XYZ file of C-alpha atoms in Angstrom:
660
model
C 91.079 11.550 88.845
C 87.757 10.026 89.866
C 88.097 6.477 91.177
C 86.518 3.857 88.910
C 86.030 6.261 86.000
C 87.634 5.442 82.654
C 89.760 8.412 81.661
C 88.434 10.427 78.758
C 84.898 10.282 80.125
C 85.345 12.042 83.429
C 87.200 15.211 82.476
C 85.458 18.233 83.918
C 85.859 21.937 83.283
C 84.552 24.646 81.045
C 84.344 23.736 77.349
C 82.970 27.062 76.084
C 86.334 27.805 74.421
C 86.666 24.441 72.663
C 89.000 24.759 69.700
C 86.395 23.411 67.272
C 83.554 25.810 68.083
C 82.910 27.971 65.029
C 84.051 25.525 62.335
C 82.418 26.027 58.942
C 79.216 24.015 58.515
C 78.950 24.592 54.765
C 81.821 25.556 52.501
C 81.594 28.375 49.999
C 81.927 26.971 46.497
C 82.371 28.314 42.973
C 81.974 25.993 39.968
C 82.806 26.397 36.281
C 82.104 23.661 33.718
C 82.522 23.166 29.984
C 81.477 20.143 27.915
C 81.591 19.465 24.196
C 80.939 16.350 22.130
C 81.698 16.275 18.415
C 80.813 13.209 16.349
C 81.049 12.102 12.734
C 78.939 9.336 11.220
C 81.021 7.061 9.045
C 77.835 5.385 7.835
C 74.368 4.587 9.190
C 75.785 2.160 11.769
C 79.123 3.605 12.829
C 80.407 6.870 14.275
C 83.529 8.341 15.786
C 83.392 11.015 18.472
C 85.518 13.354 20.528
C 84.537 14.806 23.898
C 86.047 17.491 26.095
C 85.285 18.052 29.770
C 86.809 21.068 31.502
C 85.911 21.989 35.063
C 87.130 24.205 37.863
C 85.953 24.258 41.471
C 87.052 26.650 44.192
C 86.095 26.349 47.858
C 87.066 27.825 51.178
C 86.180 26.975 54.755
C 87.206 27.460 58.368
C 88.098 24.111 59.962
C 89.530 25.342 63.286
C 88.894 28.800 64.742
C 91.714 28.309 67.244
C 94.689 26.159 68.175
C 94.914 24.168 71.376
C 98.186 24.911 73.173
C 98.404 22.903 76.385
C 101.237 22.749 78.941
C 103.059 25.891 77.832
C 106.049 26.739 80.058
C 105.971 30.362 81.239
C 108.972 31.742 83.107
C 108.121 33.670 86.259
C 110.516 36.396 85.053
C 108.473 36.927 81.882
C 107.585 40.666 81.810
C 104.004 39.801 80.777
C 103.421 37.817 83.999
C 101.137 39.821 86.341
C 102.665 40.852 89.667
C 100.249 38.707 91.680
C 101.553 35.615 89.845
C 105.238 36.582 90.012
C 104.813 37.163 93.759
C 103.284 33.684 94.035
C 106.334 32.284 92.205
C 108.592 33.783 94.873
C 106.387 32.520 97.691
C 106.374 28.989 96.259
C 110.079 29.077 95.284
C 109.424 28.269 91.608
C 110.842 29.821 88.441
C 108.213 28.697 85.922
C 104.649 27.422 85.650
C 102.380 25.767 83.088
C 99.673 27.529 81.066
C 97.146 26.373 78.461
C 95.321 28.405 75.833
C 93.290 27.977 72.626
C 94.838 31.177 71.173
C 91.586 33.164 70.758
C 93.705 36.214 69.923
C 94.969 34.752 66.620
C 93.146 35.031 63.257
C 91.074 31.977 62.309
C 92.529 29.292 60.068
C 91.232 29.423 56.483
C 91.543 26.642 53.909
C 91.359 27.551 50.206
C 91.182 24.821 47.587
C 91.122 24.983 43.799
C 90.675 21.908 41.641
C 90.725 21.753 37.855
C 89.827 18.855 35.594
C 90.758 18.182 31.978
C 89.283 15.106 30.298
C 89.560 14.171 26.612
C 87.985 11.101 24.999
C 88.388 9.806 21.445
C 86.096 6.908 20.667
C 84.025 4.947 18.209
C 80.831 2.928 18.465
C 78.492 1.176 16.128
C 77.281 -2.129 14.760
C 78.647 -4.840 12.491
C 77.581 -8.276 11.286
C 79.781 -11.337 11.634
C 78.836 -15.037 11.398
C 75.248 -13.981 10.654
C 75.062 -12.184 13.985
C 74.588 -8.473 14.659
C 77.146 -7.112 17.120
C 77.506 -3.732 18.787
C 80.844 -2.322 19.865
C 82.279 0.589 21.823
C 85.959 1.553 21.916
C 87.661 4.644 23.302
C 90.865 6.199 24.565
C 90.695 8.648 27.459
C 93.243 11.022 28.951
C 92.372 12.812 32.160
C 94.250 15.251 34.354
C 93.215 16.619 37.726
C 95.141 19.425 39.404
C 94.550 20.276 43.044
C 95.924 23.264 44.941
C 95.381 23.526 48.689
C 96.477 26.691 50.463
C 95.977 27.168 54.198
C 96.202 30.650 55.669
C 96.648 31.840 59.282
C 98.482 28.680 60.297
C 100.654 28.778 63.391
C 104.317 27.700 63.283
C 104.711 25.822 66.554
C 108.415 26.497 67.221
C 107.976 30.212 66.564
C 105.015 30.314 68.948
C 107.116 28.671 71.675
C 109.851 31.266 71.108
C 107.417 34.192 71.044
C 105.796 33.412 74.402
C 109.219 33.280 76.109
C 109.808 37.013 76.568
C 112.426 39.001 78.508
C 113.222 42.681 79.052
C 116.382 43.767 77.229
C 117.619 47.373 77.224
C 114.217 48.485 78.428
C 112.275 46.682 75.664
C 110.318 43.436 75.781
C 111.862 40.998 73.287
C 112.032 37.254 72.627
C 114.458 35.569 75.017
C 116.137 33.377 72.371
C 118.737 35.447 70.471
C 118.596 33.090 67.479
C 114.829 33.590 67.288
C 115.267 37.378 67.607
C 117.748 37.376 64.736
C 115.142 35.626 62.560
C 112.302 38.048 63.249
C 110.777 36.789 66.517
C 108.291 39.205 68.105
C 107.094 38.612 71.713
C 103.430 37.976 72.486
C 101.364 38.016 75.672
C 99.380 34.770 75.998
C 98.450 35.386 79.632
C 96.283 38.372 78.874
C 95.276 37.033 75.432
C 96.327 40.365 73.950
C 96.133 40.832 70.187
C 99.668 40.577 68.761
C 101.162 43.290 66.608
C 101.123 42.932 62.829
C 104.824 42.013 62.905
C 104.206 39.355 65.560
C 101.339 37.875 63.542
C 103.490 37.738 60.394
C 106.133 35.856 62.399
C 103.693 33.398 63.993
C 101.432 32.947 60.962
C 103.446 33.809 57.828
C 101.401 35.014 54.830
C 102.629 32.029 52.797
C 101.075 29.218 54.812
C 100.877 25.509 54.147
C 100.253 24.429 50.571
C 100.201 21.323 48.399
C 100.121 21.160 44.604
C 98.975 17.779 43.270
C 98.663 16.542 39.697
C 96.896 13.251 39.018
C 96.615 11.680 35.561
C 94.690 8.755 34.150
C 94.993 7.107 30.728
C 92.491 4.452 29.651
C 92.129 2.334 26.513
C 88.995 0.189 26.408
C 86.782 -1.787 24.063
C 83.685 -3.953 24.470
C 81.490 -6.030 22.152
C 78.011 -7.480 22.710
C 75.578 -9.526 20.687
C 73.254 -12.549 20.543
C 75.227 -15.189 18.630
C 72.833 -18.123 19.083
C 69.547 -19.211 20.647
C 68.458 -21.963 23.037
C 65.053 -23.513 23.661
C 63.981 -20.501 25.774
C 65.364 -17.687 23.619
C 68.519 -15.967 22.387
C 71.716 -16.006 24.472
C 73.342 -12.603 25.007
C 77.113 -12.307 25.192
C 79.345 -9.361 26.104
C 83.126 -9.280 26.327
C 85.895 -6.724 26.380
C 89.246 -5.577 27.720
C 90.743 -2.461 29.243
C 94.138 -1.000 30.098
C 94.483 1.807 32.623
C 97.425 3.755 34.012
C 97.159 6.158 36.941
C 99.869 8.393 38.371
C 100.183 11.335 40.717
C 102.776 13.774 42.012
C 102.403 16.077 45.025
C 104.660 18.999 45.963
C 104.359 20.728 49.336
C 105.896 23.698 51.160
C 109.252 23.233 52.977
C 107.850 24.036 56.427
C 105.356 21.187 56.224
C 107.326 18.759 54.055
C 110.865 19.493 55.242
C 114.046 20.682 53.592
C 113.640 18.332 50.618
C 111.374 21.096 49.339
C 113.595 24.102 48.546
C 113.479 27.180 50.763
C 112.437 30.386 48.989
C 111.908 34.049 49.758
C 108.371 33.168 50.894
C 109.663 30.223 52.931
C 113.111 31.266 54.185
C 115.254 28.852 56.173
C 114.768 29.251 59.923
C 117.046 27.498 62.448
C 114.097 27.179 64.854
C 112.155 25.039 62.401
C 112.691 21.320 61.909
C 114.278 20.367 58.590
C 112.161 17.208 58.768
C 108.949 19.196 58.319
C 105.793 19.084 60.423
C 106.297 22.645 61.657
C 102.746 23.953 61.260
C 100.036 23.442 63.868
C 98.027 21.627 61.158
C 98.128 21.094 57.401
C 101.655 19.703 57.252
C 101.479 18.473 53.669
C 104.163 16.234 52.211
C 105.672 15.504 48.815
C 104.667 12.267 47.183
C 104.469 10.427 43.909
C 103.439 7.034 42.595
C 101.859 5.165 39.702
C 100.389 1.813 38.765
C 98.828 0.187 35.722
C 95.980 -2.286 35.336
C 94.940 -4.645 32.563
C 91.692 -6.574 32.663
C 89.274 -8.597 30.568
C 85.651 -9.623 31.115
C 83.083 -12.028 29.734
C 79.340 -12.023 30.487
C 76.402 -14.248 29.478
C 72.653 -13.838 29.843
C 71.058 -17.257 29.266
C 67.279 -17.899 29.170
C 66.680 -21.284 30.790
C 62.885 -21.609 30.913
C 60.052 -19.877 29.129
C 56.504 -21.269 29.264
C 53.130 -20.235 30.611
C 52.946 -22.796 33.423
C 56.394 -22.136 34.969
C 57.181 -18.598 33.820
C 60.583 -17.342 32.686
C 63.954 -18.173 34.275
C 67.134 -16.355 33.258
C 70.728 -17.008 34.264
C 73.192 -14.124 34.269
C 76.837 -14.916 34.852
C 79.980 -12.836 34.439
C 83.677 -12.989 35.186
C 86.452 -10.420 35.205
C 90.184 -11.036 35.595
C 92.361 -8.090 36.545
C 96.115 -7.756 36.824
C 97.506 -4.937 38.963
C 101.134 -3.955 38.608
C 101.323 -3.524 42.391
C 99.553 -6.627 43.696
C 99.117 -9.155 40.890
C 96.016 -10.872 39.547
C 92.595 -11.018 41.136
C 89.215 -12.296 39.909
C 85.703 -10.960 40.289
C 82.586 -12.897 39.287
C 78.836 -13.133 39.713
C 76.054 -15.651 39.176
C 72.474 -14.456 39.221
C 69.043 -15.978 38.611
C 65.751 -14.209 37.924
C 62.396 -15.974 37.819
C 59.358 -14.221 36.407
C 56.758 -16.438 38.009
C 53.422 -17.286 36.412
C 51.772 -15.302 39.212
C 50.726 -11.795 38.218
C 53.669 -9.365 38.546
C 55.781 -11.514 40.904
C 59.507 -11.923 40.261
C 62.130 -13.722 42.367
C 65.835 -12.922 42.099
C 69.124 -13.935 43.686
C 72.786 -13.036 43.111
C 76.024 -14.480 44.455
C 79.177 -12.515 43.639
C 82.793 -11.902 44.494
C 83.659 -8.213 44.322
C 87.002 -6.451 44.413
C 88.144 -3.002 45.514
C 91.784 -2.320 44.786
C 93.845 0.204 46.760
C 93.981 3.606 45.105
C 96.979 5.867 44.566
C 96.585 7.535 47.946
C 96.347 4.168 49.738
C 99.504 2.934 48.006
C 101.750 5.967 47.622
C 100.098 8.902 49.369
C 102.359 11.140 51.477
C 102.106 11.244 55.247
C 99.112 13.278 56.416
C 99.514 14.928 59.818
C 96.385 15.864 61.748
C 96.377 17.532 65.142
C 94.009 15.904 67.634
C 93.100 18.193 70.534
C 91.767 16.794 73.815
C 93.533 13.484 73.181
C 93.428 11.114 76.155
C 96.712 9.854 77.610
C 95.697 6.726 79.573
C 99.092 6.513 81.289
C 98.820 9.913 83.015
C 95.024 10.199 82.947
C 95.278 13.622 81.294
C 94.497 15.121 77.893
C 96.892 16.701 75.415
C 97.237 17.652 71.753
C 98.918 15.050 69.535
C 99.795 14.855 65.863
C 98.315 11.804 64.135
C 100.599 10.875 61.234
C 98.774 8.661 58.742
C 100.743 7.022 55.959
C 100.223 4.880 52.866
C 101.429 1.330 52.201
C 102.720 0.199 48.756
C 102.259 -3.466 49.755
C 98.482 -3.303 50.045
C 96.351 -5.968 48.341
C 92.823 -5.601 46.939
C 89.873 -6.021 49.281
C 87.736 -9.088 48.510
C 84.038 -9.230 49.346
C 81.494 -12.044 48.967
C 77.954 -10.829 48.420
C 74.751 -12.887 48.564
C 71.316 -11.372 48.020
C 67.815 -12.758 47.622
C 64.682 -10.808 46.837
C 61.053 -10.814 45.772
C 59.553 -8.158 43.498
C 55.961 -7.260 42.676
C 55.817 -5.136 39.490
C 52.742 -3.508 37.955
C 50.124 -6.177 38.786
C 46.864 -6.091 36.848
C 44.921 -5.544 40.061
C 46.930 -2.355 40.875
C 48.562 -0.842 37.768
C 51.488 1.491 38.484
C 52.392 -0.178 41.782
C 55.674 -1.954 42.546
C 57.416 -3.185 45.671
C 60.643 -5.133 46.257
C 62.176 -6.724 49.339
C 65.828 -7.856 49.190
C 67.911 -9.531 51.881
C 71.671 -9.087 51.648
C 74.682 -10.610 53.344
C 78.182 -9.224 52.682
C 81.489 -10.545 54.024
C 84.600 -8.477 53.306
C 88.119 -9.704 54.025
C 91.449 -7.890 53.839
C 89.782 -4.536 54.389
C 92.081 -1.559 53.882
C 92.058 0.344 57.146
C 94.213 1.873 59.817
C 93.913 2.005 63.561
C 93.023 5.365 65.035
C 95.534 7.150 67.232
C 93.480 6.498 70.364
C 93.176 2.805 69.516
C 96.948 2.462 69.118
C 97.650 4.114 72.469
C 94.898 2.179 74.221
C 96.227 -1.141 72.875
C 99.670 -0.316 74.280
C 98.121 0.691 77.611
C 96.223 -2.605 77.775
C 99.457 -4.607 77.356
C 99.871 -5.077 73.577
C 103.517 -4.025 73.434
C 103.741 -4.184 69.616
C 101.900 -0.829 69.509
C 104.056 0.993 72.065
C 106.677 2.101 69.527
C 104.126 3.900 67.363
C 103.813 7.000 69.562
C 105.829 9.406 71.682
C 104.162 11.842 74.074
C 107.443 13.444 75.229
C 109.594 13.989 72.121
C 112.826 15.947 72.505
C 111.423 18.474 70.032
C 108.110 19.045 68.306
C 104.575 17.904 69.038
C 103.671 14.583 70.687
C 102.724 12.185 67.885
C 101.088 8.877 67.005
C 102.030 7.098 63.756
C 99.380 5.110 61.875
C 99.738 3.203 58.600
C 97.087 1.512 56.469
C 97.100 -2.294 56.248
C 94.878 -5.105 54.960
C 93.643 -5.623 58.489
C 89.951 -5.660 58.979
C 87.043 -7.869 58.072
C 83.432 -6.751 57.912
C 80.250 -8.792 58.064
C 76.987 -7.028 57.415
C 73.443 -8.126 56.637
C 69.993 -6.602 56.455
C 67.089 -5.732 54.191
C 66.489 -3.211 51.411
C 62.856 -2.350 50.700
C 61.594 -0.164 47.879
C 58.061 0.682 46.802
C 56.420 3.122 44.394
C 52.935 3.881 43.094
C 52.130 6.112 40.116
C 48.506 7.016 39.486
C 46.066 9.650 38.257
C 42.815 10.746 39.872
C 39.562 11.421 38.024
C 38.922 15.104 37.362
C 42.344 16.028 38.807
C 44.930 17.092 36.214
C 48.444 15.775 36.565
C 50.177 12.654 37.834
C 50.792 11.509 41.408
C 53.792 9.481 42.566
C 54.347 7.975 46.001
C 57.712 6.348 46.665
C 59.415 4.853 49.689
C 62.837 3.322 50.351
C 63.900 1.637 53.593
C 67.126 -0.026 54.712
C 67.577 -2.237 57.734
C 71.111 -2.887 58.966
C 70.724 -6.054 61.004
C 74.436 -6.241 61.807
C 77.634 -4.468 60.842
C 80.440 -6.326 62.589
C 83.989 -5.041 62.115
C 86.972 -7.070 63.279
C 90.148 -4.924 63.358
C 92.263 -8.033 62.790
C 94.594 -7.183 65.668
C 95.407 -9.629 68.504
C 93.687 -8.415 71.629
C 91.169 -6.262 69.775
C 87.533 -7.303 69.817
C 85.015 -7.239 66.995
C 82.390 -4.513 67.287
C 78.868 -4.387 65.870
C 78.044 -0.787 64.904
C 74.510 -1.502 63.670
C 72.283 0.917 65.565
C 75.185 3.248 66.399
C 73.958 6.746 65.519
C 77.369 8.347 66.012
C 78.350 6.581 62.760
C 76.430 5.866 59.558
C 74.624 2.576 60.316
C 71.378 3.131 62.246
C 69.086 0.128 62.577
C 66.578 1.619 60.124
C 66.669 4.398 57.541
C 63.591 5.443 55.572
C 62.999 7.886 52.720
C 59.495 8.751 51.490
C 58.570 11.052 48.585
C 55.109 12.242 47.537
C 54.896 14.299 44.353
C 52.353 15.724 41.940
C 53.112 17.259 38.568
C 51.435 18.421 35.394
C 52.749 20.116 32.283
C 53.463 23.375 34.160
C 53.616 22.813 37.906
C 55.352 20.288 40.185
C 55.116 19.868 43.952
C 57.044 17.412 46.131
C 57.195 16.542 49.839
C 60.004 14.364 51.195
C 60.460 12.743 54.602
C 63.779 11.372 55.881
C 63.748 9.277 59.033
C 66.132 7.036 60.940
C 65.680 5.124 64.166
C 66.967 5.724 67.697
C 70.432 4.392 68.473
C 73.469 4.644 70.719
C 76.678 6.678 70.995
C 78.612 3.432 70.650
C 77.792 -0.247 71.080
C 81.154 -0.836 72.763
C 80.005 1.055 75.851
C 78.411 -0.516 78.905
C 75.674 1.748 80.212
C 75.778 1.915 83.978
C 72.498 1.379 85.789
C 71.569 2.628 89.246
C 73.680 0.777 91.787
C 75.376 -1.378 89.141
C 78.438 -0.463 87.108
C 81.101 -3.019 86.101
C 84.811 -2.212 85.908
C 85.559 -0.067 82.870
C 88.075 -1.481 80.368
C 89.724 -0.270 77.157
C 87.514 -2.476 74.978
C 84.343 -2.091 77.079
C 84.328 1.340 78.739
C 81.418 2.307 80.959
C 79.162 5.278 80.334
C 76.285 6.853 82.254
C 74.046 7.453 79.235
C 74.211 5.727 75.854
C 71.148 6.784 73.877
C 70.836 8.904 70.719
C 67.411 9.866 69.429
C 66.675 9.301 65.768
C 65.322 12.103 63.623
C 62.661 12.967 61.061
C 63.355 15.646 58.466
C 60.731 17.106 56.117
C 61.675 18.819 52.829
C 59.299 20.551 50.405
C 59.920 21.764 46.864
C 57.970 23.176 43.925
C 58.651 24.399 40.399
C 56.776 26.192 37.623
C 57.496 26.207 33.860
C 56.876 29.537 32.149
C 57.619 28.218 28.679
C 60.540 28.868 26.315
C 62.771 26.797 28.581
C 62.328 28.969 31.705
C 61.545 27.267 35.016
C 61.344 28.822 38.496
C 61.784 26.647 41.567
C 62.113 26.719 45.339
C 62.996 24.180 48.002
C 63.032 24.184 51.801
C 65.218 21.574 53.516
C 64.541 20.622 57.143
C 61.224 22.469 57.118
C 60.571 21.752 60.816
C 64.074 22.986 61.753
C 64.905 19.807 63.655
C 68.093 20.210 65.723
C 70.761 17.482 65.562
C 71.048 15.104 68.480
C 74.297 15.762 70.391
C 77.102 13.293 69.776
C 79.901 14.095 72.253
C 83.583 13.147 72.092
C 84.019 14.207 68.459
C 86.748 16.748 69.363
C 85.518 19.026 66.593
C 83.405 21.432 68.584
C 80.404 20.469 66.429
C 79.547 17.568 68.741
C 77.058 16.231 66.201
C 77.186 13.584 63.490
C 76.879 15.170 60.015
C 76.631 11.727 58.377
C 73.083 11.345 59.734
C 71.895 14.598 61.269
C 71.213 17.939 59.599
C 73.598 20.559 61.014
C 72.378 23.601 59.067
C 68.739 23.843 60.150
C 66.004 25.173 57.883
C 67.595 25.938 54.504
C 65.997 27.763 51.566
C 66.761 27.380 47.842
C 65.245 29.730 45.234
C 66.252 29.911 41.602
C 65.489 30.040 37.903
C 66.615 27.511 35.291
C 66.879 28.140 31.576
C 67.288 25.329 29.059
C 68.069 25.913 25.390
């Protein structure tokens, strides 16, 4: 341990065999879709319709090419131990020693997913007249079903691995030392020499039937809405819309017995094994669990658009106001509303707008009733021993969650199609959002660090030395956090034609400034952090997108630039300067370098129409092949942030479309 260095940032050694190196950057995917809409006109103003959506998507990827196995106990009498090491055991009067490996000799983990969707809608829409007012309506009933199957292959069973590395010589043959393990098919392996196991040993360590989860989620919705202009004021007609909706959502998940535990029945593919825990969690990763839950929602809304002023000297002023009341079977009633004003000024093309609203995001089925999800975290820092280890992070749902409530205020100015520059528009909007009761959970490292810093209420959530199984940290979602963010959104476009040049030109730009993004975990002893300008996340100070395109009846060409500003690894860090470095703490750790360069990406695309619905196209993403800026401490082996940076490099698309 280096004196004065906060653990986790001063761990040396070779990282060329990091468990995450080789993870899939882009998943293979296969899509199938079917859509049909059949309608019947009852008369000129009314119709009924029926729609069908069927879809199927299959993907596969490689999340972890290896498995981190730290602190393995190897007996000096193990026949695979080289003589030079067994002699050292005798010299040092020891009978065992510790060994770590990332199991490069095992086949890579492979995740296969298949998702199917069935969606049926029966509805009606049209117009009717009542009280001398024309009204439009829309009503429908929808039934949807989504089925998800996740199958993970080449997954290691931890207890079997522990048994397989503990080998002895019996009757002249090398076998597993544990007789119970031998009776259940245990085959010894040599982890010291990283020798490829036999087929029988691989089948024991990584059974062909790996982790799986079968999930069915359903949604039923009945909805109707009506809109019209029932009366007029001095400045024009008043628009009204109202409606109601009922929705029920439910899901059920079934997992394998090795991941879920003995509440899932053992089968020929998953036979009972006395080495495995009946409580589940036996795989290195992908320990899926059974789960089920449902809730229903009823809501109603009312909206008005009211013209307040309309004259040449002042312009036009409109008031838009709406309210929605929603009752959740899990958390009760909550209200959402908005009040907005728009002013088309008497000045050419200039509009002013502002909106104040209260917005709601309710917890979903996974937040409320989702099964425990176990994720292995390699290279996890133990602040008590100043070492790293692999832990299982067990994240769980919470049926007592309440909806998140956000207050949103925005103000903007728009210039649209002025007479002095037809085709040009630009808008600048300032926003300020305050969210309370945010649904979030503390990360495993946060929980352990809080305990280490003296917050004893977190110390019961983890165990690094369990009697059996992997060290773990338990995390549950709560209505904990609050977020305050503000900044600017800027958008501009210009469409024009040039003399003697066929076709149309379009130039467009969008920019976002995140002035602040302050998150308060809502935990005593935890400090609020501002992640604006933190390029290891998703909130750089500035993001900009520019598009220049030209098209005519046959040909189209487009150039796109994506840019975001320089930032930091994390704003919580204190960057040490020459000769000056304060004491590192859990909340404010020190770091030698805390800068991440922004990036500019250039994409080009073109297409050509041959006629009869045939169009050929090509596109090149990341034309300049800009490498991602490193973002260490991700524990994935990628060590880059895919939310901002391009990880694939120059990427080509070529194809032909046919429309009929």
